[in-house]
Coordinates of C-alpha atoms in Angstrom, one line a residue:
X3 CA 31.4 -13.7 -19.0
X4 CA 32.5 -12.4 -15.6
X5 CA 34.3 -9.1 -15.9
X6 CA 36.7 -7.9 -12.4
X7 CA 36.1 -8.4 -9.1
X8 CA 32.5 -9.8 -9.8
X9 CA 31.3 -12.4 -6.6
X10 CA 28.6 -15.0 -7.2
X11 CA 27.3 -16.8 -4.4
X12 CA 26.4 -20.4 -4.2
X13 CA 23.9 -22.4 -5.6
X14 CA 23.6 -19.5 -8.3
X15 CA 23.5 -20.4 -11.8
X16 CA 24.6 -18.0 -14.7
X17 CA 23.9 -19.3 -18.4
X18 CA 24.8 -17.2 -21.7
X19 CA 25.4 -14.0 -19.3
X20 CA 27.5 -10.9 -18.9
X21 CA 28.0 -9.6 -15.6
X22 CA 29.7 -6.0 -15.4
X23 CA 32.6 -4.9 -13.1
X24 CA 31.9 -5.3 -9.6
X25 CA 28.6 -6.7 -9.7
X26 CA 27.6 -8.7 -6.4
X27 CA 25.0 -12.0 -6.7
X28 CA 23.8 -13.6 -4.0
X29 CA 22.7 -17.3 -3.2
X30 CA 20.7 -19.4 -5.4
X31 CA 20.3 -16.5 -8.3
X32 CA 19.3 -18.0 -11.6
X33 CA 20.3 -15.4 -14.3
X34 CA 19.1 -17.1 -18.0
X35 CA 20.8 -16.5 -21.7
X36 CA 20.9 -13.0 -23.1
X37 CA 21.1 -11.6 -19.9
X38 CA 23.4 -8.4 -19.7
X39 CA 24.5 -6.9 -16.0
X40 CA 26.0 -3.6 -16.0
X41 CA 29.0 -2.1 -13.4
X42 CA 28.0 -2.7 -9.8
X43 CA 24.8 -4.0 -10.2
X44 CA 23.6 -6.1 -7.0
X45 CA 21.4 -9.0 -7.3
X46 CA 19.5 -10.4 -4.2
X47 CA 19.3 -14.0 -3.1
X48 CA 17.0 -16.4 -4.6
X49 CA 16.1 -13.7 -7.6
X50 CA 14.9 -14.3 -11.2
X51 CA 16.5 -12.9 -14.6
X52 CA 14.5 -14.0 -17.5
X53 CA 16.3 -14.1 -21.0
X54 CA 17.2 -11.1 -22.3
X55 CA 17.2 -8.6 -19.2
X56 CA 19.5 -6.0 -19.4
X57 CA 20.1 -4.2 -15.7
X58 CA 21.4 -1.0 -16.6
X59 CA 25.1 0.2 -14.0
X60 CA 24.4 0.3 -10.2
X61 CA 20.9 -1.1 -10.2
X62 CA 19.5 -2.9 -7.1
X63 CA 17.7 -6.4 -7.5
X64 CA 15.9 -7.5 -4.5
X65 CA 15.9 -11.0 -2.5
X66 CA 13.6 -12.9 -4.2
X67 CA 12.9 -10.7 -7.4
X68 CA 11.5 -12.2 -10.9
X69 CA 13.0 -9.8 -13.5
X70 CA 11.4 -10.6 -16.9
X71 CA 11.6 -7.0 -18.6
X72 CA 14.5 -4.9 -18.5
X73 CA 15.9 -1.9 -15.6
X74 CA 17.0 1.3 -17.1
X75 CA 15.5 4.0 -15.6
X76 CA 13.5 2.2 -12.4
X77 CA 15.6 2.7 -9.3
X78 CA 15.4 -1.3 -8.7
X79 CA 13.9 -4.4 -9.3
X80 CA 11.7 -5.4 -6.4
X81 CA 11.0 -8.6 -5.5
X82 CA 7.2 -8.0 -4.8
X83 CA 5.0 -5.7 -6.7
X84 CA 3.3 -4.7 -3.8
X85 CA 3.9 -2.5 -1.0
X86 CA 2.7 -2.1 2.3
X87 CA -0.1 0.0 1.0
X88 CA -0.4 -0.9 -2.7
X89 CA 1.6 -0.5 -5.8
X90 CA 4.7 2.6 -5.5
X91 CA 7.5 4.0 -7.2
X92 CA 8.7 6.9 -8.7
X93 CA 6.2 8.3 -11.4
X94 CA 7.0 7.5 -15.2
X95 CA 10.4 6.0 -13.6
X96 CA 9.3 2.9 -11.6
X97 CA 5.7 3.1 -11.9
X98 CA 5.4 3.7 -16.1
X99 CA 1.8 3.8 -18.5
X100 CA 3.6 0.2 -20.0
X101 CA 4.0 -1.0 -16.1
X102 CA 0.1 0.5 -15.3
X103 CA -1.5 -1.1 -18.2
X104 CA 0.2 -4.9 -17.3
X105 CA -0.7 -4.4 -13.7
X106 CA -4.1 -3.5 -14.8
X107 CA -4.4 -6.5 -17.0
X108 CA -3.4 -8.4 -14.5
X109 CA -5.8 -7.2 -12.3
X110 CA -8.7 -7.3 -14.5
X111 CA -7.8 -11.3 -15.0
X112 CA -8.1 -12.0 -11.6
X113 CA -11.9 -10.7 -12.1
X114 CA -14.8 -12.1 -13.8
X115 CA -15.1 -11.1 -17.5
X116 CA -17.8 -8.1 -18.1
X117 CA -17.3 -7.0 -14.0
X118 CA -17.1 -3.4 -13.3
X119 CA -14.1 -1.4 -11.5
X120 CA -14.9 2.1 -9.8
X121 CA -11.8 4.5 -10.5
X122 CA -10.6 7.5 -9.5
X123 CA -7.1 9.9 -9.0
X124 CA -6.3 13.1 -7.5
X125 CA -5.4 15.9 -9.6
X126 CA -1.8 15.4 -10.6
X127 CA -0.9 14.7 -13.9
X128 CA 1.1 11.8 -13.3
X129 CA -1.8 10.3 -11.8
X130 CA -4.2 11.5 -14.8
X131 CA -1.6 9.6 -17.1
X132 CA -1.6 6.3 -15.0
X133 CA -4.9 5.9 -14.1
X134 CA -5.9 6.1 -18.2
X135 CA -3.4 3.5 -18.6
X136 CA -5.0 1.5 -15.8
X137 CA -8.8 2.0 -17.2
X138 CA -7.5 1.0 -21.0
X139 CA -5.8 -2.0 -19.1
X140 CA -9.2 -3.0 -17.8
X141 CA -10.9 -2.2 -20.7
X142 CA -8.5 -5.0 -22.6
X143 CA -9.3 -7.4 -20.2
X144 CA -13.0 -7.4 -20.6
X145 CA -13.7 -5.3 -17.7
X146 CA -16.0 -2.8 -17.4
X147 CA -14.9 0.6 -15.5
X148 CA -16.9 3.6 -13.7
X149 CA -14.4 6.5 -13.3
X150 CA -15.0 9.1 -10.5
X151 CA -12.3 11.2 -12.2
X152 CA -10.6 13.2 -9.2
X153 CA -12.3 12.2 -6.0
X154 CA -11.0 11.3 -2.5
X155 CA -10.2 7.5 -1.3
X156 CA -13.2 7.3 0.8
X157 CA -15.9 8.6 -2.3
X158 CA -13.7 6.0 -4.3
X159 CA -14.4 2.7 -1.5
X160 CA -18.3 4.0 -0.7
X161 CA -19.1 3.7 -4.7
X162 CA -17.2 0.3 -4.5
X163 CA -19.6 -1.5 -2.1
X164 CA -22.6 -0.5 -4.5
X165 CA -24.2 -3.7 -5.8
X166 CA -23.2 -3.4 -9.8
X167 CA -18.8 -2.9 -8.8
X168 CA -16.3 -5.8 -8.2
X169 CA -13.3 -3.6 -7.0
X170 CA -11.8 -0.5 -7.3
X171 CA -8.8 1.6 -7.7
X172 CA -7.3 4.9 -7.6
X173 CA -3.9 6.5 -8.2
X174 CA -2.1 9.2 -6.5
X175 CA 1.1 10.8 -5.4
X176 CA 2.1 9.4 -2.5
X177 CA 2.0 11.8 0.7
X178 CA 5.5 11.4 1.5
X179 CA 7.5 12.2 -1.5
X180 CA 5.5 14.4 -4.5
X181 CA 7.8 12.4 -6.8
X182 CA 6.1 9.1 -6.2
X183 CA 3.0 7.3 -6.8
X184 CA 1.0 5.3 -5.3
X185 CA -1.8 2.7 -6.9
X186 CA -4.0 0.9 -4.5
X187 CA -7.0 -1.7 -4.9
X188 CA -10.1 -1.8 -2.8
X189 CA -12.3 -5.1 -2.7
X190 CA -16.2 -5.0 -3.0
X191 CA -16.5 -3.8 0.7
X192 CA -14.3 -0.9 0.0
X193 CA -11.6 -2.1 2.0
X194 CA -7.8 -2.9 0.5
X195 CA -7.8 -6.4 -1.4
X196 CA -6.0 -8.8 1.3
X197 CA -2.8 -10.3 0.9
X198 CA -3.9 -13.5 -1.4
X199 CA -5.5 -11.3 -3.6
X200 CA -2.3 -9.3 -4.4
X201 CA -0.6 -12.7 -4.8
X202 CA -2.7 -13.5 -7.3
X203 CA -2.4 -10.3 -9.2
X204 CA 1.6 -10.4 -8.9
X205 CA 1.5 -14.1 -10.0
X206 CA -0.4 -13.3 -13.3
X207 CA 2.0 -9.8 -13.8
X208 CA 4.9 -12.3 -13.7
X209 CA 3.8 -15.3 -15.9
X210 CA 2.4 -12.2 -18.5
X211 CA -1.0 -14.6 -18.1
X212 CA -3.5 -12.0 -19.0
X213 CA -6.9 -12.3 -20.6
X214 CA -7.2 -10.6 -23.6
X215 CA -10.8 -10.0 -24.5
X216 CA -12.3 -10.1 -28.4
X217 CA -13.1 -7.1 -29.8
X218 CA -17.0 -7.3 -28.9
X219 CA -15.9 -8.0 -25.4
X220 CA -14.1 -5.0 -24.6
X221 CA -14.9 -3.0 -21.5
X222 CA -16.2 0.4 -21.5
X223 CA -16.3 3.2 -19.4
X224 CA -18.7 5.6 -17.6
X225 CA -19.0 8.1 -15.4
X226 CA -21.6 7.7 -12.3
X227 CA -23.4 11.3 -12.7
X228 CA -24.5 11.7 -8.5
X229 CA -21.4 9.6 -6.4
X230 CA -20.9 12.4 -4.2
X231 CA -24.7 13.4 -3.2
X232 CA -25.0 9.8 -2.5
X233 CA -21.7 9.8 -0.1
X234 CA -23.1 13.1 1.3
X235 CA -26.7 12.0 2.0
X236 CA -25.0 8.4 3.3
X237 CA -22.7 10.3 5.6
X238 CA -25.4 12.7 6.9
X239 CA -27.1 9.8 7.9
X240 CA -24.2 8.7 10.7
X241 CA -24.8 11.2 12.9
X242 CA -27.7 13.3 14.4
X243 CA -28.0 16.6 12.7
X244 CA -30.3 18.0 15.1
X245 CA -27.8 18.0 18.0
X246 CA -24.9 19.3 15.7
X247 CA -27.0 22.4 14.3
X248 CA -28.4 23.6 17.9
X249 CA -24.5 23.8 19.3
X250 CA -23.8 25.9 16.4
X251 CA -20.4 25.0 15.6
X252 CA -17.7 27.6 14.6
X253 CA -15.1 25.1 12.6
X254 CA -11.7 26.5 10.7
X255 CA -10.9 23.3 8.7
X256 CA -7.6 23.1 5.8
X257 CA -8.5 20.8 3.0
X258 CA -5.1 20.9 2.0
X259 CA -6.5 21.1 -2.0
X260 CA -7.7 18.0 -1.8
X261 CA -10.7 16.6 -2.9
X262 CA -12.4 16.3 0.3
X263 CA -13.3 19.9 -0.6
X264 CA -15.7 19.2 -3.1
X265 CA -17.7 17.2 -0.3
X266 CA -17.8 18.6 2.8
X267 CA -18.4 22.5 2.4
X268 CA -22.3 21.7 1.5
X269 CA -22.7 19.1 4.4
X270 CA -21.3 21.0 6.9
X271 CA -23.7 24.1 5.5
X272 CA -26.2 21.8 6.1
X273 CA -25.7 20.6 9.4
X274 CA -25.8 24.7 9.9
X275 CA -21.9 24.9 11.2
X276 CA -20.2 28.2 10.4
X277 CA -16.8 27.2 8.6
X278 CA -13.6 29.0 7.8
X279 CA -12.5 26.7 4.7
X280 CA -8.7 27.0 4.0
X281 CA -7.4 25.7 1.1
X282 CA -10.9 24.9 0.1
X283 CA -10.1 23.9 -4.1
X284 CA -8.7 20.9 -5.5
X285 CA -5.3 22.6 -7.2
X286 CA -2.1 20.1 -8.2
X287 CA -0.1 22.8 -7.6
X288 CA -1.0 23.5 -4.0
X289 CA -0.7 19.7 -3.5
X290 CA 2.8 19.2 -4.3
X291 CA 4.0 22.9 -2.1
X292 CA 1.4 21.7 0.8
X293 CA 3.9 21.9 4.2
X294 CA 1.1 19.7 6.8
X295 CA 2.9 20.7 10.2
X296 CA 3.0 24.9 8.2
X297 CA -1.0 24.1 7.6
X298 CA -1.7 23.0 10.6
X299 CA 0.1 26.0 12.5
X300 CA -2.3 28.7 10.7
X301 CA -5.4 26.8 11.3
X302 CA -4.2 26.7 15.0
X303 CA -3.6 30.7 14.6
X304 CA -7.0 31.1 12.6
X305 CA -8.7 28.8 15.6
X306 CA -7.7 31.2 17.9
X307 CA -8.0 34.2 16.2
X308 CA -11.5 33.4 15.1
X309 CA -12.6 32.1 18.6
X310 CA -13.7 28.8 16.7
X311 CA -15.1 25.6 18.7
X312 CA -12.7 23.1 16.5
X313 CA -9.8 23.2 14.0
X314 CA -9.7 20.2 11.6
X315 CA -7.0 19.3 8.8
X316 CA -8.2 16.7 6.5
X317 CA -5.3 15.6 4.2
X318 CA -5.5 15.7 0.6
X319 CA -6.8 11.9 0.1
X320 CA -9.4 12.8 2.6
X321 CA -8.6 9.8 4.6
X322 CA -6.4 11.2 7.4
X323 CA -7.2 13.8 9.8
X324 CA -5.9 16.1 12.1
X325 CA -7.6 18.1 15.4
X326 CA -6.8 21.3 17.0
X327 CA -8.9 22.5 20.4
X328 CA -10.7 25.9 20.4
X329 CA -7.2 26.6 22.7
X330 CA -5.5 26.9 19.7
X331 CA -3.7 23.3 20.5
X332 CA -2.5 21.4 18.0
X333 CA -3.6 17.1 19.1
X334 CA -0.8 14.8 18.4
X335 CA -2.3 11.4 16.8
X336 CA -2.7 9.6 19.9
X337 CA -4.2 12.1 22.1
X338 CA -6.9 12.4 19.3
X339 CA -7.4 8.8 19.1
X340 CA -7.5 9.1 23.2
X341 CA -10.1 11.5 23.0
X342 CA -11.9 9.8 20.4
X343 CA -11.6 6.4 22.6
X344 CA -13.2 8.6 25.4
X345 CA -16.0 10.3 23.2
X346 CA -17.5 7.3 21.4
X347 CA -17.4 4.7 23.9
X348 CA -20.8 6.2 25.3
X349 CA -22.2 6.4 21.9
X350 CA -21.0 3.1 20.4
X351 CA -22.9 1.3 18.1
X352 CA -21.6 -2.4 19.1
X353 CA -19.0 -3.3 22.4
X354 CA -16.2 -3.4 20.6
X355 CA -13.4 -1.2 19.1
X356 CA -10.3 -2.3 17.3
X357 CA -6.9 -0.8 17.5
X358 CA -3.2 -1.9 16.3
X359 CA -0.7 -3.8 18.9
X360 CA 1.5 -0.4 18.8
X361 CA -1.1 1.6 20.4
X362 CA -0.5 3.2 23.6
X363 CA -2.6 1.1 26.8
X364 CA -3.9 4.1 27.8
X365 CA -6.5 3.4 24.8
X366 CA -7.7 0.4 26.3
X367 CA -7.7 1.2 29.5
X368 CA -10.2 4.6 28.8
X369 CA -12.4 1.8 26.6
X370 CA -12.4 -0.6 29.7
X371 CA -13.6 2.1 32.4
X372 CA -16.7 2.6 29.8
X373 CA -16.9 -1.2 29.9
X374 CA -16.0 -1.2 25.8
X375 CA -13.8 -4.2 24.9
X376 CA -10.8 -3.9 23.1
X377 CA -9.2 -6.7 20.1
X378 CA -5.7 -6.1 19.3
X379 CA -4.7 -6.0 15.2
X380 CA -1.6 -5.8 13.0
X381 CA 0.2 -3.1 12.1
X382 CA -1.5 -3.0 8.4
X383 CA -4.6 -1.3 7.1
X384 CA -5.9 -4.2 5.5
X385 CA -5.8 -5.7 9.2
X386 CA -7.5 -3.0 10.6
X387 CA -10.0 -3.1 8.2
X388 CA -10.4 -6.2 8.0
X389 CA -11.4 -6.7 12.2
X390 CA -13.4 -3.5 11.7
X391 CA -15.9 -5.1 9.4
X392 CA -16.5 -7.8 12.0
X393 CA -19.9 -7.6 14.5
X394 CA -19.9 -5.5 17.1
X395 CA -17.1 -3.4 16.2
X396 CA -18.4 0.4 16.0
X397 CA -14.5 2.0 16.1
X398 CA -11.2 1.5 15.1
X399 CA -8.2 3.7 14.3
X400 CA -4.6 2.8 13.3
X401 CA -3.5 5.8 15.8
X402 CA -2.1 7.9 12.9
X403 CA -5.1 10.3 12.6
X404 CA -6.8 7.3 10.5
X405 CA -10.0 6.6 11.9
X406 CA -12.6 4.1 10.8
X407 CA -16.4 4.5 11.4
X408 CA -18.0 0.9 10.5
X409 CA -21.8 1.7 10.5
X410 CA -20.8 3.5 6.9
X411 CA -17.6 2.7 6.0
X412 CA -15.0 0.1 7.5
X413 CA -11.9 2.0 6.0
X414 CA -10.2 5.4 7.2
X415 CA -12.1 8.2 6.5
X416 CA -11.6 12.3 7.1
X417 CA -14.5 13.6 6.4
X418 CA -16.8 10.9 8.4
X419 CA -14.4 11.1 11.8
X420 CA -15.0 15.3 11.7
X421 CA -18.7 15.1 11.7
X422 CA -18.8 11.6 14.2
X423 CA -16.5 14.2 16.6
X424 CA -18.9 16.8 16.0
X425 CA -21.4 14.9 16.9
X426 CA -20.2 13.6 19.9
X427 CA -19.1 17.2 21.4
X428 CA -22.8 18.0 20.7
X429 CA -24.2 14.8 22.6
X430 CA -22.0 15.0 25.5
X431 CA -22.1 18.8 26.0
X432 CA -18.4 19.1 26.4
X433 CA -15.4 20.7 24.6
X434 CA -12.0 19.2 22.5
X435 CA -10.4 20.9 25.4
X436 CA -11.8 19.7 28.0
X437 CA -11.9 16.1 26.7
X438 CA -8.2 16.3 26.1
X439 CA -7.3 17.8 29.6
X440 CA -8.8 14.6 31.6
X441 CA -6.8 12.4 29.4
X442 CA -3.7 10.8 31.7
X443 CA 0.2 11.4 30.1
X444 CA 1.0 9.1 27.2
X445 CA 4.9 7.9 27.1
X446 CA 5.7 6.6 24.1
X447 CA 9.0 6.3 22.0
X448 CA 9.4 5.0 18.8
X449 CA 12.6 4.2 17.3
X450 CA 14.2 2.4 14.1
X451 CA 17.1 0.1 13.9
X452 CA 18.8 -1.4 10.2
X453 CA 18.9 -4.6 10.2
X454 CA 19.7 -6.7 6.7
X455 CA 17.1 -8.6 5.3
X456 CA 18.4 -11.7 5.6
X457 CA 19.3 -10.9 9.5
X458 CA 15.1 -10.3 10.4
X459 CA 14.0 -13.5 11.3
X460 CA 16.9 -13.9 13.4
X461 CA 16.1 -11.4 14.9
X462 CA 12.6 -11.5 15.6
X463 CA 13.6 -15.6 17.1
X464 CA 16.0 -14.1 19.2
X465 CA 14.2 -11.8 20.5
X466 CA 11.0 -13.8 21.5
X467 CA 14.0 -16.7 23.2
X468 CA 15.6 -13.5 25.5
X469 CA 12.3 -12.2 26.4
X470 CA 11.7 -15.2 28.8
X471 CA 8.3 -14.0 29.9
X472 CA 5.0 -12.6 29.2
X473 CA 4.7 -12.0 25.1
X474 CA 2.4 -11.4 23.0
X475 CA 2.7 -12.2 18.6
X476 CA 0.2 -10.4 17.2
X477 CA 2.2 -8.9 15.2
X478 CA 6.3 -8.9 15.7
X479 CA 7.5 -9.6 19.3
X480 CA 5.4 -7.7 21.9
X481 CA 7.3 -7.9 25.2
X482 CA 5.1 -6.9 28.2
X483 CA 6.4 -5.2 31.9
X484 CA 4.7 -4.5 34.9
X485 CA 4.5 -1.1 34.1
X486 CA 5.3 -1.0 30.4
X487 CA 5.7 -3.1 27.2
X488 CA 8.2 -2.9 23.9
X489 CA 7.7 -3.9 20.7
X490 CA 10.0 -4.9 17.5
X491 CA 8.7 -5.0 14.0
X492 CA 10.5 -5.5 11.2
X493 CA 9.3 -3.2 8.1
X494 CA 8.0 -4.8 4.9
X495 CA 9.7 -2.6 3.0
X496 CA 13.0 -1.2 4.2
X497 CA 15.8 -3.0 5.8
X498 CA 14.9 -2.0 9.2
X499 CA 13.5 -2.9 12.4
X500 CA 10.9 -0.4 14.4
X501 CA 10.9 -0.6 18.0
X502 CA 8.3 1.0 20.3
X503 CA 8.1 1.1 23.9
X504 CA 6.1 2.8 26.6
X505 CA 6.3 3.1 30.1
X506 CA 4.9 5.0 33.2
X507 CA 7.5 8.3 32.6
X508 CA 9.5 9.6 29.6
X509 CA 12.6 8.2 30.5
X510 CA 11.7 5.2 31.3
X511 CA 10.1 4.7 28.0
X512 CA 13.4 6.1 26.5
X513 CA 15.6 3.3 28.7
X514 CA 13.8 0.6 27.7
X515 CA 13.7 1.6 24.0
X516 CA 17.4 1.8 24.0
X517 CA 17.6 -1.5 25.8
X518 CA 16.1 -3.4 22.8
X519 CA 18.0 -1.0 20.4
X520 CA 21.2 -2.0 21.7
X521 CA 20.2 -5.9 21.9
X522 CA 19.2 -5.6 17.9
X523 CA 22.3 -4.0 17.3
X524 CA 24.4 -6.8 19.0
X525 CA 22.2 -9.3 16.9
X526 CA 22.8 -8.1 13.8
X527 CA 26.3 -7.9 14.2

């Protein structure tokens, strides 16, 4: 039953269904009996309704969704469960304890029976309530699960490459919107599960195929009574404490209420560093009112008020970090991964560093005068990560203030880039200042453009045929210049494409960024 002004596309079938007022489905949709589509309700080409799905009035159903339980209160129906970075939604909206607990099921299926997950959360509620649904998830599929309670991301991968765990996970608001979760799934080298392993999760969500174990086959739970001395003591061990307690450091560093905080106050004693902690207590509260550019302006002040040698804010995951000069100067991301690039490459265990295609040139060119070579990545972590853990890599950073240390741990991680920069102030005798004042002038631009879903591979093809010259596909269409290079992306998650270009002055990186921004523009239309 078609009510007014409904349009289906072709190839779609529609069997024992009502479709509301002004609902809109695409190509080759299969919609089964039972199925009831409320007013204005879009459905995406090549999607999946199950029998009995009811889409509540102006819900969104993704290209190439399977829909097998019902949308009321989610704000759509994706058409893959993951995300760029793992499993996200709004909290008890899209991401629900009933939606946790089949993920988790799912998740322990694609493990061996009586294996042993390392969890963990930060210290929101919604994230307490998830991450219990996750565990008793587990637990029903016959998988055992050590839970760190609230610790940081890094704690959470270093306990996952001990011997006894198969994987791990933690759950917490995601850093962009308080309102929204994030779930994400670390292998047994601590590093995010690749892309075929989160097809084989989302293939058992959709089929419902999980293992149920017998009552004597249960999983339990425990909690590991020393992981953070022994992330403490393994950290310590990356760096050489003698040289960072004869300099004598005077730090001013924001935890921003993460749980970094319950880590870092007794190394940094230890390595005999003087520290002015701010925000030094895990607090939910202060998590969801934490401003970073506010945070990072009084440690800037308290740097130079204090006359300390280094500002540092280490975001509340504890992955991501931030760098202000004893100047009081706040380091954009990549003129801290520039003086990072300059820092290590005389103290680098291996010849190699790995950084994404969107990384300024300068990078490589800095490595190259210190004879380091350089291997270009994709855009995603799990990329990163991935070429990190290969031999002779001893660097890489996704030039975001994530930065990756592989000698102890090949995944982004504050608290181990703040002592490695420490360490390498102390070795080479100089200061973040002066480091940052020998750097040459990054121009780079970034800019997005929408383009429809359906329109990105078209895109991208036309783009590589006008380019007629030197290109690189690493990742998207790399276009190089004589004195520049752009690059279009599409994004895995939004309808748009991300352009960025760089050149040898500001407005030259801005024209050629505009160039490519109009030609995606004509495209699309």
């Amino acid at each position: 039953m078609l009510h007014d002004n409904v349009y289906v596309g072709t190839r779609t079938s529609v069997r024992g269904a009502v479709i509301g007022r002004s609902g809109s489905i695409r190509n080759s949709v299969r919609i089964d009996e039972g199925v009831v589509l409320g007013d204005e309700v879009f459905v995406g080409s090549d999607a999946v309704l199950t029998g009995g799905v009811k889409v509540f009035p102006f819900k969104t159903v993704e290209d190439g969704a399977v829909v097998n339980s019902s949308i009321v209160w989610e704000s759509k129906g994706a058409r893959s469960l993951f995300g760029r970075d793992g499993v996200t939604g709004l909290a008890n909206v899209d991401v629900t304890p009933e939606l946790a607990v089949r993920v988790a099921m799912a998740y322990g299926t694609a493990l061996p029976k009586g294996s042993t997950v390392v969890s963990s959360r930060d210290s929101s509620r919604a994230a307490r309530m998830l991450k219990r649904a996750m565990m008793a998830g587990l637990n029903a599929a016959g998988v055992d699960v050590l839970d760190l309670e609230v610790a940081s991301v890094p704690v959470t991968r270093f306990l996952t490459r001990s011997p006894r765990a198969f994987g791990g996970l933690t759950v917490r608001l995601h850093h962009e919107d308080p309102d929204r979760v994030i779930v994400r799934f670390f292998d047994t080298g601590g590093t995010d599960i690749t892309e075929d392993a989160q097809r084989k999760i989302e293939r058992l969500f959709q089929r419902e195929d999980a293992r149920r174990a017998l009552a004597d086959e249960i999983g339990d739970i425990q909690f590991p009574p020393r992981a953070l001395e022994e992330y403490s003591v393994a950290l310590e061990a990356t760096v050489r404490p003698e040289a960072i307690t004869a300099h004598k450091f005077k730090l001013v560093v924001d935890y921003s209420f993460g749980a970094a905080s319950t880590v870092m106050p007794t190394l940094l004693g230890k390595l005999g560093a003087d520290v002015l902690a701010v925000n030094p207590y895990v607090s939910t509260a202060g998590l969801l009112s934490y401003d970073h550019a506010a945070g990072a302006e009084r440690v800037a002040a308290l740097v130079r008020a204090s006359g300390a040698h280094l500002g540092a804010i280490i975001d509340a995951d504890g992955e991501r970090i931030s760098f202000v000069d004893e100047e009081g100067r706040l380091l954009g991301h990549t003129e801290a991964l520039l003086c990072f690039v300059d820092l290590v490459s005389d103290h680098l265990l291996g010849d190699t560093i790995a950084l994404p295609v969107n990384v300024t040139h300068v990078a490589r060119d800095i490595a190259r005068a210190h004879g380091v070579k350089v291997i270009t990545t994709k855009l995603s972590a799990p990329a990163l990560m991935s070429a990190a853990s290969e031999p002779g890599v001893g660097f890489a950073s996704d030039g975001q203030g994530g930065y990756i240390l592989p000698g102890f741990l090949p995944a982004f991680d504050g608290a181990g880039a703040l002592l490695k920069m420490l360490d390498m102030l102390a070795r080479s005798n100089r200061s973040l200042s002066e480091v940052f004042d020998s750097l040459p002038k990054v121009h780079l631009v970034h800019d997005t453009v929408i383009t429809p879903w359906e329109q990105k591979g078209m895109v991208m093809r036309s783009l590589m045929e006008l380019a007629g010259r030197d290109v690189e596909l690493v990742d998207g269409v790399k276009v190089r210049y004589d004195d520049g290079w752009v690059l279009a992306l599409p994004d895995p998650e939004e309808p748009i494409t991300h352009l960025w270009a760089e050149a040898s002055s500001e407005s030259e990186a801005r024209r050629l960024g505009q160039e490519y921004a109009r030609r995606v523009r004509q495209l699309v239309r």
